């Protein structure tokens, strides 16, 4: 856009007053206003030409500072920043759909926003990595089947349950870059049952399970099963407390000490596969229940809040162990399961997710549910 004197001369030629003269300041004011407008336009153009990259860089630096991220090289830093920017764009597009009422949950950036989705799944989701191994292992006469859950008769189940409000749930934990989700699901269920029996809420050691239950089919940071862990605890005579056997997030040698045991179990109960009503009854009458879900969808990685429903989520492709601590119905009428995850408080709704309930066993939440007997 030209902002020079030629057009001002043309203005004078084509707009000479023919009648009584007006105030001599009119033309001067017009010219001054054009000059100011051109200056403002130049400023806007200059700012817009650099602001996007600067904004991304500023957000990236804040992200690294908040989550204590460090990379081995400048090349990796730029690579991770690109992933971060792409994930933020995906979040913005999804949340625009949420505002239009097209989806029932929101997304947000979190500490995993610098990870490609496939590497995130490979790192964090450690439930089904040992299933094939277990089929052969338990052909040797070892029985891992639990007792079968039977719903209590003539009991009116409450419309809403939240075991956090009853003091049966420990704080959100963080598995780090270790596929040990199964161990957190196990301890969460046993912590709750121990609380119901004793009145004391004791945080139990996931590291104990990672290090010591390999002979039961678990593979530490490379995956495991909650039922395997319940069986180990029973045979072992207990599990140490978190305080005496703290979490490391890596495979280590077994250091179980019976003097530091915080709880034990005498077996476990399996909820009939795929039956959400039975799962509801178990959660309402027994307490928090260990479940396996399909957490392989990209939307799950950056979940923020709302009732999670992804049409691509499978009832069979189970890859992540979590803990159902309640259920209910939100203000929009969406039935949900209240689920405790083990990815820290910055993920989801302070570490929790509401997953769609009564939607044909969405994400397989009732496909492999169990709890320990104490």
CSV table of N, CA and C in Angstrom, one decimal, residues 30-144:
chain,number,residue,atom,x,y,z
A,30,UNK,N,-7.2,15.5,7.1
A,30,UNK,CA,-7.3,14.3,6.3
A,30,UNK,C,-5.9,13.7,6.1
A,31,UNK,N,-5.0,14.6,5.7
A,31,UNK,CA,-3.6,14.1,5.4
A,31,UNK,C,-3.0,13.5,6.6
A,32,UNK,N,-3.1,14.1,7.7
A,32,UNK,CA,-2.5,13.6,9.0
A,32,UNK,C,-3.1,12.3,9.4
A,33,UNK,N,-4.4,12.1,9.2
A,33,UNK,CA,-5.1,10.9,9.5
A,33,UNK,C,-4.5,9.7,8.7
A,34,UNK,N,-4.3,10.0,7.4
A,34,UNK,CA,-3.7,9.0,6.5
A,34,UNK,C,-2.3,8.6,6.9
A,35,UNK,N,-1.6,9.6,7.4
A,35,UNK,CA,-0.2,9.3,7.8
A,35,UNK,C,-0.2,8.4,9.1
A,36,UNK,N,-1.1,8.7,10.0
A,36,UNK,CA,-1.2,7.9,11.2
A,36,UNK,C,-1.7,6.4,10.9
A,37,UNK,N,-2.6,6.3,10.0
A,37,UNK,CA,-3.1,5.0,9.6
A,37,UNK,C,-2.0,4.2,8.9
A,38,UNK,N,-1.2,4.8,8.1
A,38,UNK,CA,-0.1,4.0,7.5
A,38,UNK,C,0.9,3.6,8.5
A,39,UNK,N,1.2,4.4,9.5
A,39,UNK,CA,2.1,4.0,10.5
A,39,UNK,C,1.6,2.8,11.3
A,40,UNK,N,0.3,2.9,11.7
A,40,UNK,CA,-0.3,1.8,12.4
A,40,UNK,C,-0.3,0.5,11.6
A,41,UNK,N,-0.6,0.6,10.3
A,41,UNK,CA,-0.6,-0.6,9.5
A,41,UNK,C,0.8,-1.2,9.4
A,42,UNK,N,1.8,-0.4,9.3
A,42,UNK,CA,3.2,-0.9,9.2
A,42,UNK,C,3.5,-1.6,10.5
A,43,UNK,N,3.1,-1.1,11.6
A,43,UNK,CA,3.4,-1.7,12.9
A,43,UNK,C,2.7,-3.1,13.0
A,44,UNK,N,1.4,-3.1,12.6
A,44,UNK,CA,0.7,-4.4,12.6
A,44,UNK,C,1.3,-5.5,11.7
A,45,UNK,N,1.7,-5.0,10.5
A,45,UNK,CA,2.4,-6.0,9.6
A,45,UNK,C,3.7,-6.5,10.2
A,46,UNK,N,4.5,-5.6,10.8
A,46,UNK,CA,5.7,-6.0,11.4
A,46,UNK,C,5.6,-7.0,12.5
A,47,UNK,N,4.6,-6.7,13.4
A,47,UNK,CA,4.3,-7.6,14.5
A,47,UNK,C,3.8,-8.9,14.1
A,48,UNK,N,2.9,-9.0,13.1
A,48,UNK,CA,2.3,-10.2,12.7
A,48,UNK,C,3.3,-11.1,12.0
A,49,UNK,N,4.3,-10.5,11.4
A,49,UNK,CA,5.3,-11.3,10.6
A,49,UNK,C,6.2,-12.1,11.5
A,50,UNK,N,6.3,-11.7,12.8
A,50,UNK,CA,7.3,-12.4,13.7
A,50,UNK,C,6.6,-13.0,14.9
A,51,UNK,N,5.3,-12.7,15.1
A,51,UNK,CA,4.7,-13.1,16.4
A,51,UNK,C,4.5,-14.6,16.5
A,52,UNK,N,4.1,-15.3,15.4
A,52,UNK,CA,3.7,-16.7,15.5
A,52,UNK,C,4.9,-17.5,16.0
A,53,UNK,N,6.0,-17.4,15.3
A,53,UNK,CA,7.2,-18.2,15.7
A,53,UNK,C,7.6,-17.8,17.1
A,54,UNK,N,7.6,-16.5,17.4
A,54,UNK,CA,8.0,-16.1,18.8
A,54,UNK,C,7.1,-16.7,19.8
A,55,UNK,N,5.8,-16.7,19.5
A,55,UNK,CA,4.8,-17.3,20.4
A,55,UNK,C,5.1,-18.8,20.7
A,56,UNK,N,5.3,-19.5,19.6
A,56,UNK,CA,5.6,-20.9,19.7
A,56,UNK,C,6.8,-21.2,20.5
A,57,UNK,N,7.9,-20.4,20.2
A,57,UNK,CA,9.1,-20.5,20.9
A,57,UNK,C,9.0,-20.2,22.4
A,58,UNK,N,8.2,-19.2,22.7
A,58,UNK,CA,7.9,-18.8,24.1
A,58,UNK,C,7.2,-19.9,24.8
A,59,UNK,N,6.1,-20.4,24.2
A,59,UNK,CA,5.4,-21.5,24.8
A,59,UNK,C,6.2,-22.8,25.0
A,60,UNK,N,7.1,-23.0,24.0
A,60,UNK,CA,8.0,-24.2,24.1
A,60,UNK,C,8.9,-24.1,25.3
A,61,UNK,N,9.5,-22.9,25.4
A,61,UNK,CA,10.4,-22.7,26.5
A,61,UNK,C,9.7,-22.8,27.9
A,62,UNK,N,8.5,-22.3,28.0
A,62,UNK,CA,7.7,-22.4,29.2
A,62,UNK,C,7.4,-23.9,29.5
A,63,UNK,N,7.1,-24.6,28.4
A,63,UNK,CA,6.8,-26.1,28.6
A,63,UNK,C,8.0,-26.8,29.1
A,64,UNK,N,9.1,-26.6,28.6
A,64,UNK,CA,10.3,-27.2,29.0
A,64,UNK,C,10.7,-26.9,30.5
A,65,UNK,N,10.4,-25.6,30.8
A,65,UNK,CA,10.7,-25.2,32.2
A,65,UNK,C,9.7,-25.9,33.2
A,66,UNK,N,8.5,-25.9,32.8
A,66,UNK,CA,7.4,-26.4,33.7
A,66,UNK,C,7.7,-27.9,33.9
A,67,UNK,N,8.0,-28.6,32.9
A,67,UNK,CA,8.1,-30.1,33.0
A,67,UNK,C,9.5,-30.6,33.1
A,68,UNK,N,10.5,-29.7,33.3
A,68,UNK,CA,11.9,-30.0,33.4
A,68,UNK,C,12.4,-30.9,32.3
A,69,UNK,N,12.1,-30.4,31.1
A,69,UNK,CA,12.5,-31.2,29.9
A,69,UNK,C,13.9,-30.7,29.4
A,70,UNK,N,14.8,-31.7,29.1
A,70,UNK,CA,16.1,-31.5,28.5
A,70,UNK,C,16.3,-32.5,27.4
A,71,UNK,N,17.0,-32.0,26.4
A,71,UNK,CA,17.2,-32.9,25.2
A,71,UNK,C,18.7,-33.0,24.9
A,72,UNK,N,19.1,-34.0,24.2
A,72,UNK,CA,20.5,-34.3,24.0
A,72,UNK,C,21.2,-33.4,23.0
A,73,UNK,N,20.4,-32.8,22.1
A,73,UNK,CA,21.0,-31.9,21.1
A,73,UNK,C,20.0,-30.8,20.7
A,74,UNK,N,20.5,-29.8,20.0
A,74,UNK,CA,19.6,-28.8,19.4
A,74,UNK,C,18.7,-29.4,18.3
A,75,UNK,N,19.2,-30.4,17.6
A,75,UNK,CA,18.4,-31.0,16.6
A,75,UNK,C,17.2,-31.7,17.2
A,76,UNK,N,17.4,-32.4,18.3
A,76,UNK,CA,16.2,-33.0,19.0
A,76,UNK,C,15.3,-32.0,19.6
A,77,UNK,N,15.9,-30.9,20.1
A,77,UNK,CA,15.0,-29.8,20.7
A,77,UNK,C,14.1,-29.3,19.6
A,78,UNK,N,14.6,-29.0,18.5
A,78,UNK,CA,13.8,-28.5,17.4
A,78,UNK,C,12.7,-29.6,16.9
A,79,UNK,N,13.1,-30.8,16.9
A,79,UNK,CA,12.2,-31.9,16.5
A,79,UNK,C,11.1,-32.0,17.5
A,80,UNK,N,11.4,-31.9,18.8
A,80,UNK,CA,10.4,-32.0,19.9
A,80,UNK,C,9.5,-30.8,19.8
A,81,UNK,N,10.1,-29.6,19.5
A,81,UNK,CA,9.2,-28.4,19.5
A,81,UNK,C,8.2,-28.5,18.3
A,82,UNK,N,8.6,-29.1,17.2
A,82,UNK,CA,7.7,-29.3,16.1
A,82,UNK,C,6.6,-30.2,16.5
A,83,UNK,N,6.9,-31.3,17.2
A,83,UNK,CA,5.8,-32.2,17.7
A,83,UNK,C,4.9,-31.4,18.6
A,84,UNK,N,5.5,-30.6,19.5
A,84,UNK,CA,4.7,-29.8,20.5
A,84,UNK,C,3.7,-28.9,19.8
A,85,UNK,N,4.2,-28.2,18.8
A,85,UNK,CA,3.4,-27.3,18.0
A,85,UNK,C,2.3,-28.0,17.3
A,86,UNK,N,2.6,-29.1,16.7
A,86,UNK,CA,1.5,-29.9,16.0
A,86,UNK,C,0.5,-30.4,17.0
A,87,UNK,N,0.9,-30.9,18.2
A,87,UNK,CA,-0.1,-31.3,19.2
A,87,UNK,C,-1.0,-30.2,19.7
A,88,UNK,N,-0.4,-29.0,19.8
A,88,UNK,CA,-1.2,-27.9,20.2
A,88,UNK,C,-2.3,-27.6,19.2
A,89,UNK,N,-1.9,-27.7,17.9
A,89,UNK,CA,-2.8,-27.5,16.8
A,89,UNK,C,-4.0,-28.5,16.9
A,90,UNK,N,-3.6,-29.7,17.1
A,90,UNK,CA,-4.6,-30.8,17.2
A,90,UNK,C,-5.6,-30.5,18.4
A,91,UNK,N,-5.0,-30.0,19.5
A,91,UNK,CA,-5.9,-29.7,20.7
A,91,UNK,C,-6.8,-28.6,20.3
A,92,UNK,N,-6.3,-27.5,19.6
A,92,UNK,CA,-7.2,-26.4,19.3
A,92,UNK,C,-8.3,-26.8,18.4
A,93,UNK,N,-8.0,-27.7,17.4
A,93,UNK,CA,-9.1,-28.2,16.4
A,93,UNK,C,-10.1,-29.0,17.2
A,94,UNK,N,-9.6,-29.9,18.1
A,94,UNK,CA,-10.6,-30.7,18.8
A,94,UNK,C,-11.5,-29.9,19.7
A,95,UNK,N,-10.9,-28.9,20.4
A,95,UNK,CA,-11.7,-28.1,21.4
A,95,UNK,C,-12.7,-27.2,20.6
A,96,UNK,N,-12.4,-26.8,19.4
A,96,UNK,CA,-13.4,-26.1,18.6
A,96,UNK,C,-14.6,-27.0,18.3
A,97,UNK,N,-14.4,-28.3,18.1
A,97,UNK,CA,-15.5,-29.2,18.0
A,97,UNK,C,-16.2,-29.3,19.3
A,98,UNK,N,-15.5,-29.3,20.4
A,98,UNK,CA,-16.2,-29.4,21.7
A,98,UNK,C,-17.1,-28.2,21.9
A,99,UNK,N,-16.6,-27.0,21.5
A,99,UNK,CA,-17.5,-25.8,21.7
A,99,UNK,C,-18.7,-25.8,20.8
A,100,UNK,N,-18.6,-26.6,19.7
A,100,UNK,CA,-19.8,-26.7,18.8
A,100,UNK,C,-20.7,-27.9,19.2
A,101,UNK,N,-20.3,-28.5,20.3
A,101,UNK,CA,-21.1,-29.6,20.8
A,101,UNK,C,-21.0,-30.9,20.0
A,102,UNK,N,-19.9,-31.1,19.3
A,102,UNK,CA,-19.7,-32.3,18.5
A,102,UNK,C,-19.0,-33.4,19.2
A,103,UNK,N,-18.3,-33.1,20.3
A,103,UNK,CA,-17.7,-34.1,21.2
A,103,UNK,C,-18.0,-33.7,22.6
A,104,UNK,N,-17.8,-34.7,23.5
A,104,UNK,CA,-18.2,-34.5,24.9
A,104,UNK,C,-17.0,-34.3,25.9
A,105,UNK,N,-15.8,-34.1,25.3
A,105,UNK,CA,-14.7,-33.9,26.2
A,105,UNK,C,-13.7,-33.0,25.5
A,106,UNK,N,-12.8,-32.4,26.4
A,106,UNK,CA,-11.8,-31.4,25.9
A,106,UNK,C,-10.4,-32.1,25.9
A,107,UNK,N,-9.5,-31.5,25.2
A,107,UNK,CA,-8.1,-31.9,25.2
A,107,UNK,C,-7.3,-30.7,25.8
A,108,UNK,N,-6.1,-31.0,26.2
A,108,UNK,CA,-5.1,-29.9,26.6
A,108,UNK,C,-3.7,-30.4,26.4
A,109,UNK,N,-2.8,-29.5,26.2
A,109,UNK,CA,-1.4,-29.9,26.2
A,109,UNK,C,-1.0,-30.4,27.6
A,110,UNK,N,-0.1,-31.3,27.7
A,110,UNK,CA,0.4,-31.8,28.9
A,110,UNK,C,1.9,-32.2,28.8
A,111,UNK,N,2.5,-32.8,29.8
A,111,UNK,CA,3.9,-33.1,29.7
A,111,UNK,C,4.3,-34.1,28.6
A,112,UNK,N,3.3,-34.8,28.0
A,112,UNK,CA,3.5,-35.7,27.0
A,112,UNK,C,3.4,-35.1,25.6
A,113,UNK,N,3.2,-33.8,25.5
A,113,UNK,CA,2.9,-33.1,24.3
A,113,UNK,C,4.2,-33.0,23.3
A,114,UNK,N,5.3,-33.4,23.8
A,114,UNK,CA,6.5,-33.5,23.0
A,114,UNK,C,6.8,-34.9,22.4
A,115,UNK,N,5.8,-35.8,22.6
A,115,UNK,CA,6.0,-37.2,22.2
A,115,UNK,C,5.1,-37.5,21.0
A,116,UNK,N,5.7,-38.2,20.0
A,116,UNK,CA,4.9,-38.8,18.9
A,116,UNK,C,3.9,-39.8,19.6
A,117,UNK,N,2.8,-39.9,19.0
A,117,UNK,CA,1.8,-40.8,19.6
A,117,UNK,C,2.2,-42.2,19.7
A,118,UNK,N,2.8,-42.8,18.7
A,118,UNK,CA,3.2,-44.2,18.8
A,118,UNK,C,4.3,-44.4,19.8
A,119,UNK,N,5.2,-43.4,20.0
A,119,UNK,CA,6.2,-43.7,21.1
A,119,UNK,C,5.6,-43.5,22.5
A,120,UNK,N,4.6,-42.6,22.6
A,120,UNK,CA,3.9,-42.5,23.8
A,120,UNK,C,3.2,-43.8,24.2
A,121,UNK,N,2.5,-44.4,23.3
A,121,UNK,CA,1.8,-45.7,23.6
A,121,UNK,C,2.8,-46.8,24.0
A,122,UNK,N,3.9,-46.8,23.2
A,122,UNK,CA,4.9,-47.9,23.5
A,122,UNK,C,5.6,-47.7,24.9
A,123,UNK,N,5.7,-46.4,25.3
A,123,UNK,CA,6.3,-46.1,26.6
A,123,UNK,C,5.4,-46.3,27.7
A,124,UNK,N,4.2,-45.8,27.6
A,124,UNK,CA,3.3,-45.7,28.8
A,124,UNK,C,2.3,-46.8,29.0
A,125,UNK,N,1.9,-47.5,27.9
A,125,UNK,CA,0.8,-48.5,28.0
A,125,UNK,C,1.4,-49.9,28.1
A,126,UNK,N,1.4,-50.4,29.3
A,126,UNK,CA,2.1,-51.7,29.5
A,126,UNK,C,1.2,-52.8,30.0
A,127,UNK,N,-0.1,-52.9,29.5
A,127,UNK,CA,-0.9,-53.9,30.0
A,127,UNK,C,-0.8,-55.2,29.2
A,128,UNK,N,-1.0,-55.2,27.9
A,128,UNK,CA,-1.1,-56.5,27.1
A,128,UNK,C,0.2,-57.0,26.6
A,129,UNK,N,1.3,-56.4,26.9
A,129,UNK,CA,2.6,-56.8,26.4
A,129,UNK,C,3.0,-58.2,26.8
A,130,UNK,N,2.4,-58.8,27.8
A,130,UNK,CA,2.8,-60.1,28.3
A,130,UNK,C,1.7,-61.1,28.1
A,131,UNK,N,0.6,-60.8,27.4
A,131,UNK,CA,-0.5,-61.7,27.3
A,131,UNK,C,-0.1,-63.1,26.7
A,132,UNK,N,0.7,-63.0,25.6
A,132,UNK,CA,1.1,-64.2,24.9
A,132,UNK,C,2.0,-65.0,25.8
A,133,UNK,N,2.9,-64.3,26.5
A,133,UNK,CA,3.8,-65.0,27.4
A,133,UNK,C,3.0,-65.7,28.5
A,134,UNK,N,2.0,-65.1,29.0
A,134,UNK,CA,1.2,-65.7,30.1
A,134,UNK,C,0.5,-66.9,29.7
A,135,UNK,N,0.0,-67.0,28.4
A,135,UNK,CA,-0.7,-68.2,28.0
A,135,UNK,C,0.1,-69.4,28.1
A,136,UNK,N,1.4,-69.3,27.8
A,136,UNK,CA,2.3,-70.4,27.9
A,136,UNK,C,2.7,-70.7,29.3
A,137,UNK,N,2.9,-69.7,30.1
A,137,UNK,CA,3.4,-69.8,31.4
A,137,UNK,C,2.3,-70.6,32.3
A,138,UNK,N,1.1,-70.2,32.1
A,138,UNK,CA,0.1,-70.8,33.0
A,138,UNK,C,-0.5,-72.1,32.5
A,139,UNK,N,0.1,-72.6,31.4
A,139,UNK,CA,-0.1,-74.0,31.0
A,139,UNK,C,0.6,-75.0,31.8
A,140,UNK,N,1.4,-74.5,32.7
A,140,UNK,CA,2.3,-75.4,33.5
A,140,UNK,C,1.6,-75.8,34.8
A,141,UNK,N,0.3,-75.6,34.9
A,141,UNK,CA,-0.5,-76.0,36.1
A,141,UNK,C,-0.8,-74.9,37.1
A,142,UNK,N,-0.2,-73.7,36.8
A,142,UNK,CA,-0.5,-72.6,37.7
A,142,UNK,C,-1.8,-71.9,37.3
A,143,UNK,N,-2.7,-71.8,38.2
A,143,UNK,CA,-4.1,-71.3,37.9
A,143,UNK,C,-4.2,-69.9,38.3
A,144,UNK,N,-4.4,-69.0,37.4
A,144,UNK,CA,-4.5,-67.5,37.7
A,144,UNK,C,-5.9,-67.1,37.7
